[in-house]
Amino acid sequence: MPQSEPPIVLYHYAYSPFARRVVWYLHLRGIPYTQCLQPPILPRPDLARLGIKYRRIPVLSIGRDVYLDTRLIIQKLEQLYPSVPNLGASDAEQKAVERLLEHLSIDGGVFSAAMRLIPADLPLLKDPKFQKDRADFTGERLTRGDAAALRPEAVNEIRLVMDLLETTLLADGREWILKTDKPSLADIEAVWPLHWLAGMPGALPADQVSAERFPRVYGWIARFQKAASAAKAAQPKTPTVSGEQAQDIIAKAPFNEEEGDVDVGDGLATFHGLAKGRKVALWPTDTGANHKDVGRLVSLTPAEVVIEPEAEGVQVRLHAPRHGFRVRPAVEAAANL
Ligand SMILES: N[C@@H](CCC(=O)N[C@@H](CS)C(=O)NCC(=O)O)C(=O)O
């Protein structure tokens, strides 16, 4: 692994299933990183000191570029370290399977069903501070009765996705989704919400979702856990730093990417008059939408938007995927778009 690669800092907390996607990715590929551990609820001053308002976890910096959303984070990591084999597929059909599994897990309802299955009697869930924080995150506040009423549909969603894997991709007894020798990105894209639920006592009713009903799926989840643990054990211990230390690492690092441009032909840019340098607001559209980042627009492409947030300590470039995020002139966003 070349020593000249820009430093990577992962802001996360251990039981975030989204963060685990990235942690597994880094371990399975053998990419060294530093972690800055975050509290499970706001405030997160370590991110605020980078000028970041985004409230979701994980966030990853590569050099002085900061990336939001695991979909973009993983795609960026795929481009980094070309000397080490990628985890993503190179064959077009396999790439399609990988990306469709990503959509299924994140946009297709699997994760939101999984969230509804967290047992209501977990001590954390009973904490009023946690409840208030998550109402801000999801935009809904469910009573115990509402949550119980939504549970059977959520169980069914999980049963459907397990059935799909059991009877299609895993049906022939293969070890990994794309018949690779080791777990690939396609395995990460499909396994993470199921691995999360399978390891959460009380989340899934055993008479409907179990290793007996879905032996291939449960076998694959266990195999994945073993491979991920072995990959982690093969790495040097991940250093943990404070928010101040993380900021220092980032402030001293060069940018990971060239500064891009705003694609002025893009319909969004034309409609809203988004030009390079314009002050814009950026936020996710599904969860955490109350937390808007404001900064100068650096680049806008079909896949990605980059802004420079207003910060006192360190000037980072903040990258978000276009999919699932909204960008608007800051004045309009302030007027409550
Ligand atoms: N689409 C985002 C979703 C991230 C997400 O929802 N993360 C959860 C943690 S698993 C979160 O931020 N929860 C609220 C919080 O921790 O503030 C991604 O892929 O990174």
Short mmCIF file of C-alpha atoms and ligand atoms in Angstrom, two decimals:
data_model
loop_
_atom_site.label_atom_id
_atom_site.label_comp_id
_atom_site.label_asym_id
_atom_site.label_seq_id
_atom_site.Cartn_x
_atom_site.Cartn_y
_atom_site.Cartn_z
CA MET A 1 0.00 0.00 0.00
CA PRO A 2 1.63 3.31 -1.02
CA GLN A 3 2.48 5.61 1.89
CA SER A 4 1.59 8.73 -0.10
CA GLU A 5 -2.17 8.05 -0.07
CA PRO A 6 -4.11 10.82 1.69
CA PRO A 7 -5.21 9.98 5.24
CA ILE A 8 -8.67 8.55 5.76
CA VAL A 9 -10.77 9.40 8.81
CA LEU A 10 -14.04 7.61 9.48
CA TYR A 11 -16.55 9.33 11.76
CA HIS A 12 -18.91 6.66 13.08
CA TYR A 13 -20.27 4.70 16.00
CA ALA A 14 -19.87 0.97 16.33
CA TYR A 15 -23.47 -0.15 16.11
CA SER A 16 -24.42 1.90 13.05
CA PRO A 17 -25.31 -0.64 10.32
CA PHE A 18 -24.55 1.96 7.64
CA ALA A 19 -21.11 2.59 9.14
CA ARG A 20 -20.49 -1.13 9.17
CA ARG A 21 -20.79 -1.17 5.37
CA VAL A 22 -17.78 1.11 5.20
CA VAL A 23 -15.82 -0.56 8.02
CA TRP A 24 -16.22 -3.96 6.33
CA TYR A 25 -15.25 -2.47 2.99
CA LEU A 26 -12.06 -0.95 4.43
CA HIS A 27 -11.10 -4.16 6.25
CA LEU A 28 -11.90 -6.49 3.37
CA ARG A 29 -9.77 -4.36 1.06
CA GLY A 30 -7.05 -3.81 3.63
CA ILE A 31 -7.22 0.00 3.45
CA PRO A 32 -5.77 1.65 6.57
CA TYR A 33 -7.85 4.37 8.24
CA THR A 34 -8.25 6.30 11.46
CA GLN A 35 -11.54 6.49 13.33
CA CYS A 36 -13.16 9.33 15.24
CA LEU A 37 -15.93 7.78 17.33
CA GLN A 38 -19.21 9.66 17.57
CA PRO A 39 -22.08 9.67 20.04
CA PRO A 40 -25.25 7.94 18.78
CA ILE A 41 -27.28 11.15 19.15
CA LEU A 42 -26.65 14.84 18.49
CA PRO A 43 -24.77 17.05 19.15
CA ARG A 44 -21.65 16.00 17.24
CA PRO A 45 -19.15 18.81 17.83
CA ASP A 46 -16.38 16.83 16.07
CA LEU A 47 -18.22 17.28 12.78
CA ALA A 48 -19.33 20.82 13.59
CA ARG A 49 -15.67 21.83 13.85
CA LEU A 50 -15.32 20.94 10.15
CA GLY A 51 -18.29 23.22 9.41
CA ILE A 52 -20.57 20.20 8.78
CA LYS A 53 -24.27 20.26 9.70
CA TYR A 54 -25.16 16.87 8.12
CA ARG A 55 -26.44 14.71 10.94
CA ARG A 56 -26.04 11.19 9.62
CA ILE A 57 -23.41 8.60 10.27
CA PRO A 58 -20.99 7.63 8.79
CA VAL A 59 -18.96 10.49 7.32
CA LEU A 60 -15.58 9.80 5.75
CA SER A 61 -12.74 12.14 4.90
CA ILE A 62 -10.05 11.34 2.37
CA GLY A 63 -7.43 14.04 2.64
CA ARG A 64 -9.30 17.36 2.88
CA ASP A 65 -12.33 16.06 0.97
CA VAL A 66 -15.24 14.90 3.12
CA TYR A 67 -17.77 12.45 1.74
CA LEU A 68 -21.39 12.01 2.84
CA ASP A 69 -23.50 8.89 2.38
CA THR A 70 -22.15 5.34 2.19
CA ARG A 71 -23.10 5.07 -1.48
CA LEU A 72 -20.71 7.83 -2.45
CA ILE A 73 -18.12 6.84 0.18
CA ILE A 74 -17.85 3.31 -1.19
CA GLN A 75 -17.69 4.46 -4.81
CA LYS A 76 -14.86 6.87 -3.90
CA LEU A 77 -12.96 4.15 -2.05
CA GLU A 78 -13.33 1.95 -5.12
CA GLN A 79 -11.33 4.58 -7.04
CA LEU A 80 -8.63 4.81 -4.38
CA TYR A 81 -5.68 2.42 -4.05
CA PRO A 82 -5.68 1.09 -7.62
CA SER A 83 -2.73 -1.11 -6.58
CA VAL A 84 -5.02 -3.23 -4.38
CA PRO A 85 -7.75 -5.35 -6.05
CA ASN A 86 -11.18 -3.69 -5.91
CA LEU A 87 -14.14 -5.23 -4.11
CA GLY A 88 -16.55 -4.04 -6.78
CA ALA A 89 -17.33 -6.04 -9.90
CA SER A 90 -15.74 -5.18 -13.24
CA ASP A 91 -18.08 -7.23 -15.42
CA ALA A 92 -21.10 -5.14 -16.54
CA GLU A 93 -23.77 -7.65 -15.54
CA GLN A 94 -22.22 -8.24 -12.14
CA LYS A 95 -21.90 -4.50 -11.63
CA ALA A 96 -25.60 -4.19 -12.34
CA VAL A 97 -26.41 -6.83 -9.71
CA GLU A 98 -24.19 -5.00 -7.20
CA ARG A 99 -25.82 -1.62 -7.83
CA LEU A 100 -29.34 -3.04 -7.83
CA LEU A 101 -28.66 -4.70 -4.48
CA GLU A 102 -27.48 -1.33 -3.17
CA HIS A 103 -30.76 0.25 -4.30
CA LEU A 104 -32.81 -2.61 -2.88
CA SER A 105 -31.19 -2.35 0.55
CA ILE A 106 -31.18 1.45 0.85
CA ASP A 107 -34.03 2.81 -1.32
CA GLY A 108 -36.05 -0.36 -1.81
CA GLY A 109 -37.43 -0.50 1.70
CA VAL A 110 -35.20 -3.18 3.28
CA PHE A 111 -33.44 -0.78 5.65
CA SER A 112 -36.62 1.07 6.61
CA ALA A 113 -38.28 -2.29 7.38
CA ALA A 114 -35.23 -3.29 9.43
CA MET A 115 -35.48 -0.04 11.42
CA ARG A 116 -39.08 -0.86 12.31
CA LEU A 117 -37.96 -4.20 13.75
CA ILE A 118 -35.64 -2.86 16.45
CA PRO A 119 -37.23 -4.30 19.63
CA ALA A 120 -39.13 -1.54 21.45
CA ASP A 121 -37.84 -2.71 24.84
CA LEU A 122 -34.17 -1.98 24.08
CA PRO A 123 -33.03 0.40 26.87
CA LEU A 124 -31.71 2.91 24.31
CA LEU A 125 -35.09 3.10 22.59
CA LYS A 126 -36.82 3.93 25.86
CA ASP A 127 -34.52 6.88 26.52
CA PRO A 128 -36.57 10.07 25.84
CA LYS A 129 -33.44 11.86 24.57
CA PHE A 130 -32.89 9.12 22.00
CA GLN A 131 -36.58 9.19 21.01
CA LYS A 132 -36.45 12.95 20.46
CA ASP A 133 -33.23 12.66 18.46
CA ARG A 134 -34.62 9.95 16.19
CA ALA A 135 -37.88 11.88 15.66
CA ASP A 136 -35.68 14.67 14.25
CA PHE A 137 -33.85 12.10 12.11
CA THR A 138 -36.87 10.31 10.61
CA GLY A 139 -39.43 13.12 10.80
CA GLU A 140 -41.93 10.84 12.57
CA ARG A 141 -42.75 10.12 16.17
CA LEU A 142 -44.44 6.75 16.63
CA THR A 143 -46.29 5.62 19.73
CA ARG A 144 -45.63 2.05 20.93
CA GLY A 145 -48.99 1.10 19.39
CA ASP A 146 -48.13 2.65 15.99
CA ALA A 147 -44.81 0.83 15.97
CA ALA A 148 -46.42 -2.52 16.86
CA ALA A 149 -49.00 -2.08 14.08
CA LEU A 150 -46.28 -1.54 11.48
CA ARG A 151 -44.23 -4.54 12.58
CA PRO A 152 -45.98 -7.35 10.62
CA GLU A 153 -45.43 -5.53 7.30
CA ALA A 154 -41.79 -4.95 8.17
CA VAL A 155 -41.34 -8.65 9.01
CA ASN A 156 -42.88 -9.51 5.69
CA GLU A 157 -40.50 -7.21 3.79
CA ILE A 158 -37.54 -8.98 5.38
CA ARG A 159 -39.06 -12.38 4.67
CA LEU A 160 -39.49 -11.39 1.03
CA VAL A 161 -35.91 -10.25 0.60
CA MET A 162 -34.55 -13.36 2.33
CA ASP A 163 -36.74 -15.50 0.10
CA LEU A 164 -35.46 -13.68 -2.99
CA LEU A 165 -31.83 -14.40 -2.05
CA GLU A 166 -32.55 -17.98 -0.94
CA THR A 167 -34.29 -18.88 -4.19
CA THR A 168 -32.19 -16.92 -6.70
CA LEU A 169 -28.65 -15.67 -6.09
CA LEU A 170 -27.83 -18.14 -3.31
CA ALA A 171 -30.00 -21.01 -4.57
CA ASP A 172 -27.17 -22.98 -6.21
CA GLY A 173 -25.23 -23.20 -2.94
CA ARG A 174 -22.52 -20.69 -3.90
CA GLU A 175 -20.51 -19.11 -1.10
CA TRP A 176 -20.71 -15.50 -2.27
CA ILE A 177 -23.30 -13.56 -4.25
CA LEU A 178 -21.21 -13.19 -7.41
CA LYS A 179 -19.47 -16.59 -7.10
CA THR A 180 -16.24 -14.86 -6.09
CA ASP A 181 -13.53 -16.51 -3.97
CA LYS A 182 -14.00 -13.94 -1.24
CA PRO A 183 -16.84 -11.61 -0.28
CA SER A 184 -17.22 -8.81 -2.81
CA LEU A 185 -19.01 -5.47 -2.75
CA ALA A 186 -22.21 -7.23 -3.88
CA ASP A 187 -22.14 -9.23 -0.63
CA ILE A 188 -21.76 -6.04 1.41
CA GLU A 189 -24.63 -4.39 -0.49
CA ALA A 190 -26.99 -7.27 0.26
CA VAL A 191 -25.88 -8.51 3.66
CA TRP A 192 -25.77 -5.47 5.91
CA PRO A 193 -29.45 -4.99 6.92
CA LEU A 194 -29.95 -8.75 7.23
CA HIS A 195 -26.76 -9.23 9.25
CA TRP A 196 -27.90 -6.37 11.51
CA LEU A 197 -31.29 -7.95 12.16
CA ALA A 198 -30.01 -11.52 12.50
CA GLY A 199 -27.69 -10.32 15.27
CA MET A 200 -30.39 -8.39 17.14
CA PRO A 201 -32.21 -10.61 19.66
CA GLY A 202 -35.98 -10.14 19.47
CA ALA A 203 -35.96 -8.37 16.09
CA LEU A 204 -37.25 -11.25 13.96
CA PRO A 205 -40.04 -13.70 14.90
CA ALA A 206 -38.40 -17.16 14.75
CA ASP A 207 -41.54 -18.80 13.37
CA GLN A 208 -41.33 -16.63 10.26
CA VAL A 209 -37.70 -15.73 9.69
CA SER A 210 -35.05 -18.19 10.82
CA ALA A 211 -32.04 -20.26 9.81
CA GLU A 212 -34.38 -23.24 9.35
CA ARG A 213 -36.52 -21.33 6.85
CA PHE A 214 -33.65 -19.66 5.04
CA PRO A 215 -30.60 -21.89 5.54
CA ARG A 216 -28.63 -20.52 2.59
CA VAL A 217 -29.16 -16.90 3.65
CA TYR A 218 -28.25 -17.53 7.28
CA GLY A 219 -25.23 -19.62 6.24
CA TRP A 220 -24.05 -16.75 4.01
CA ILE A 221 -24.53 -14.18 6.80
CA ALA A 222 -22.42 -16.32 9.17
CA ARG A 223 -19.75 -16.83 6.49
CA PHE A 224 -19.68 -13.10 5.86
CA GLN A 225 -19.23 -12.33 9.57
CA LYS A 226 -16.34 -14.81 9.72
CA ALA A 227 -14.64 -13.32 6.65
CA ALA A 228 -15.10 -9.75 7.95
CA SER A 229 -13.67 -10.67 11.38
CA ALA A 230 -10.69 -12.42 9.76
CA ALA A 231 -10.05 -9.38 7.55
CA LYS A 232 -10.17 -7.10 10.59
CA ALA A 233 -7.80 -9.35 12.55
CA ALA A 234 -5.33 -9.26 9.64
CA GLN A 235 -5.09 -5.43 9.83
CA PRO A 236 -3.06 -3.36 12.25
CA LYS A 237 -5.31 -1.99 15.02
CA THR A 238 -7.33 1.01 13.78
CA PRO A 239 -6.16 4.17 15.57
CA THR A 240 -8.88 6.16 17.36
CA VAL A 241 -8.49 9.93 17.54
CA SER A 242 -10.35 12.80 19.19
CA GLY A 243 -12.29 15.38 17.20
CA GLU A 244 -9.42 17.87 17.58
CA GLN A 245 -6.89 15.32 16.33
CA ALA A 246 -9.13 14.36 13.40
CA GLN A 247 -9.51 18.02 12.45
CA ASP A 248 -5.75 18.41 12.61
CA ILE A 249 -5.18 15.38 10.35
CA ILE A 250 -7.68 16.76 7.83
CA ALA A 251 -6.39 20.35 7.99
CA LYS A 252 -2.83 19.21 7.21
CA ALA A 253 -3.84 16.93 4.34
CA PRO A 254 -3.97 17.87 0.66
CA PHE A 255 -7.25 17.63 -1.22
CA ASN A 256 -7.88 14.13 -2.50
CA GLU A 257 -9.48 15.34 -5.71
CA GLU A 258 -9.03 18.09 -8.25
CA GLU A 259 -11.55 20.87 -7.88
CA GLY A 260 -14.33 20.11 -10.36
CA ASP A 261 -16.73 22.39 -12.19
CA VAL A 262 -20.43 23.07 -12.32
CA ASP A 263 -22.05 21.44 -15.31
CA VAL A 264 -23.96 24.51 -16.46
CA GLY A 265 -26.02 22.45 -18.89
CA ASP A 266 -27.46 20.45 -16.00
CA GLY A 267 -31.21 21.03 -15.70
CA LEU A 268 -30.95 21.75 -11.98
CA ALA A 269 -28.21 24.34 -12.52
CA THR A 270 -30.23 26.02 -15.27
CA PHE A 271 -33.49 26.02 -13.33
CA HIS A 272 -32.04 27.40 -10.10
CA GLY A 273 -29.23 29.47 -11.55
CA LEU A 274 -26.57 27.38 -9.82
CA ALA A 275 -23.17 28.64 -10.88
CA LYS A 276 -19.74 27.94 -9.42
CA GLY A 277 -19.18 29.98 -6.26
CA ARG A 278 -22.90 30.55 -5.60
CA LYS A 279 -23.96 30.11 -2.00
CA VAL A 280 -26.10 26.97 -1.82
CA ALA A 281 -27.74 24.71 0.73
CA LEU A 282 -27.37 20.92 0.56
CA TRP A 283 -29.35 18.26 2.43
CA PRO A 284 -30.55 14.66 2.22
CA THR A 285 -34.17 14.16 1.17
CA ASP A 286 -35.03 11.00 3.09
CA THR A 287 -33.73 11.19 6.67
CA GLY A 288 -31.94 13.96 8.51
CA ALA A 289 -33.41 16.57 6.13
CA ASN A 290 -33.60 19.23 8.86
CA HIS A 291 -29.83 19.60 8.82
CA LYS A 292 -28.75 21.66 5.85
CA ASP A 293 -25.16 22.41 4.92
CA VAL A 294 -24.48 25.81 3.45
CA GLY A 295 -21.45 26.75 1.38
CA ARG A 296 -20.08 27.87 -1.98
CA LEU A 297 -20.84 25.54 -4.87
CA VAL A 298 -17.66 23.93 -6.14
CA SER A 299 -18.92 21.34 -8.59
CA LEU A 300 -22.07 19.72 -9.86
CA THR A 301 -22.11 16.59 -12.01
CA PRO A 302 -24.89 14.05 -12.61
CA ALA A 303 -23.47 11.88 -9.82
CA GLU A 304 -22.19 14.33 -7.27
CA VAL A 305 -22.40 17.80 -5.75
CA VAL A 306 -19.48 19.45 -3.94
CA ILE A 307 -19.61 22.52 -1.73
CA GLU A 308 -17.18 24.42 0.46
CA PRO A 309 -18.94 24.95 3.78
CA GLU A 310 -18.31 28.00 5.90
CA ALA A 311 -15.90 26.89 8.60
CA GLU A 312 -13.58 28.63 11.01
CA GLY A 313 -10.88 26.02 11.55
CA VAL A 314 -10.38 24.12 8.32
CA GLN A 315 -11.67 24.53 4.79
CA VAL A 316 -12.94 21.18 3.55
CA ARG A 317 -14.77 20.23 0.39
CA LEU A 318 -18.00 18.45 1.19
CA HIS A 319 -19.18 15.86 -1.36
CA ALA A 320 -22.66 14.35 -1.55
CA PRO A 321 -24.28 12.09 -4.14
CA ARG A 322 -26.97 13.75 -6.28
CA HIS A 323 -29.22 10.75 -5.69
CA GLY A 324 -31.08 11.26 -2.42
CA PHE A 325 -29.80 14.82 -1.87
CA ARG A 326 -31.15 18.25 -2.74
CA VAL A 327 -29.18 21.37 -3.57
CA ARG A 328 -30.75 24.82 -3.82
CA PRO A 329 -29.62 28.44 -3.71
CA ALA A 330 -29.12 29.21 -0.02
CA VAL A 331 -31.57 32.10 -0.04
CA GLU A 332 -34.39 29.87 -1.31
CA ALA A 333 -33.56 27.11 1.15
CA ALA A 334 -33.64 29.63 3.96
CA ALA A 335 -37.12 30.65 2.79
CA ASN A 336 -38.13 27.08 3.63
CA LEU A 337 -38.14 25.31 0.33
N1 LIG B 1 -28.10 6.98 3.10
C1 LIG B 1 -27.24 7.21 4.24
C2 LIG B 1 -27.95 6.76 5.52
C3 LIG B 1 -27.12 6.90 6.78
C4 LIG B 1 -27.94 6.66 8.04
O1 LIG B 1 -29.19 6.67 8.02
N2 LIG B 1 -27.25 6.42 9.15
C5 LIG B 1 -27.90 6.27 10.43
C6 LIG B 1 -27.05 5.41 11.35
S1 LIG B 1 -27.06 3.73 10.86
C7 LIG B 1 -28.00 7.60 11.12
O2 LIG B 1 -27.35 8.55 10.71
N3 LIG B 1 -28.81 7.68 12.18
C8 LIG B 1 -29.03 8.91 12.87
C9 LIG B 1 -27.81 9.41 13.54
O3 LIG B 1 -26.93 8.61 13.92
O4 LIG B 1 -27.71 10.62 13.74
C10 LIG B 1 -25.93 6.47 3.99
O5 LIG B 1 -25.90 5.59 3.11
O6 LIG B 1 -24.90 6.82 4.60
#
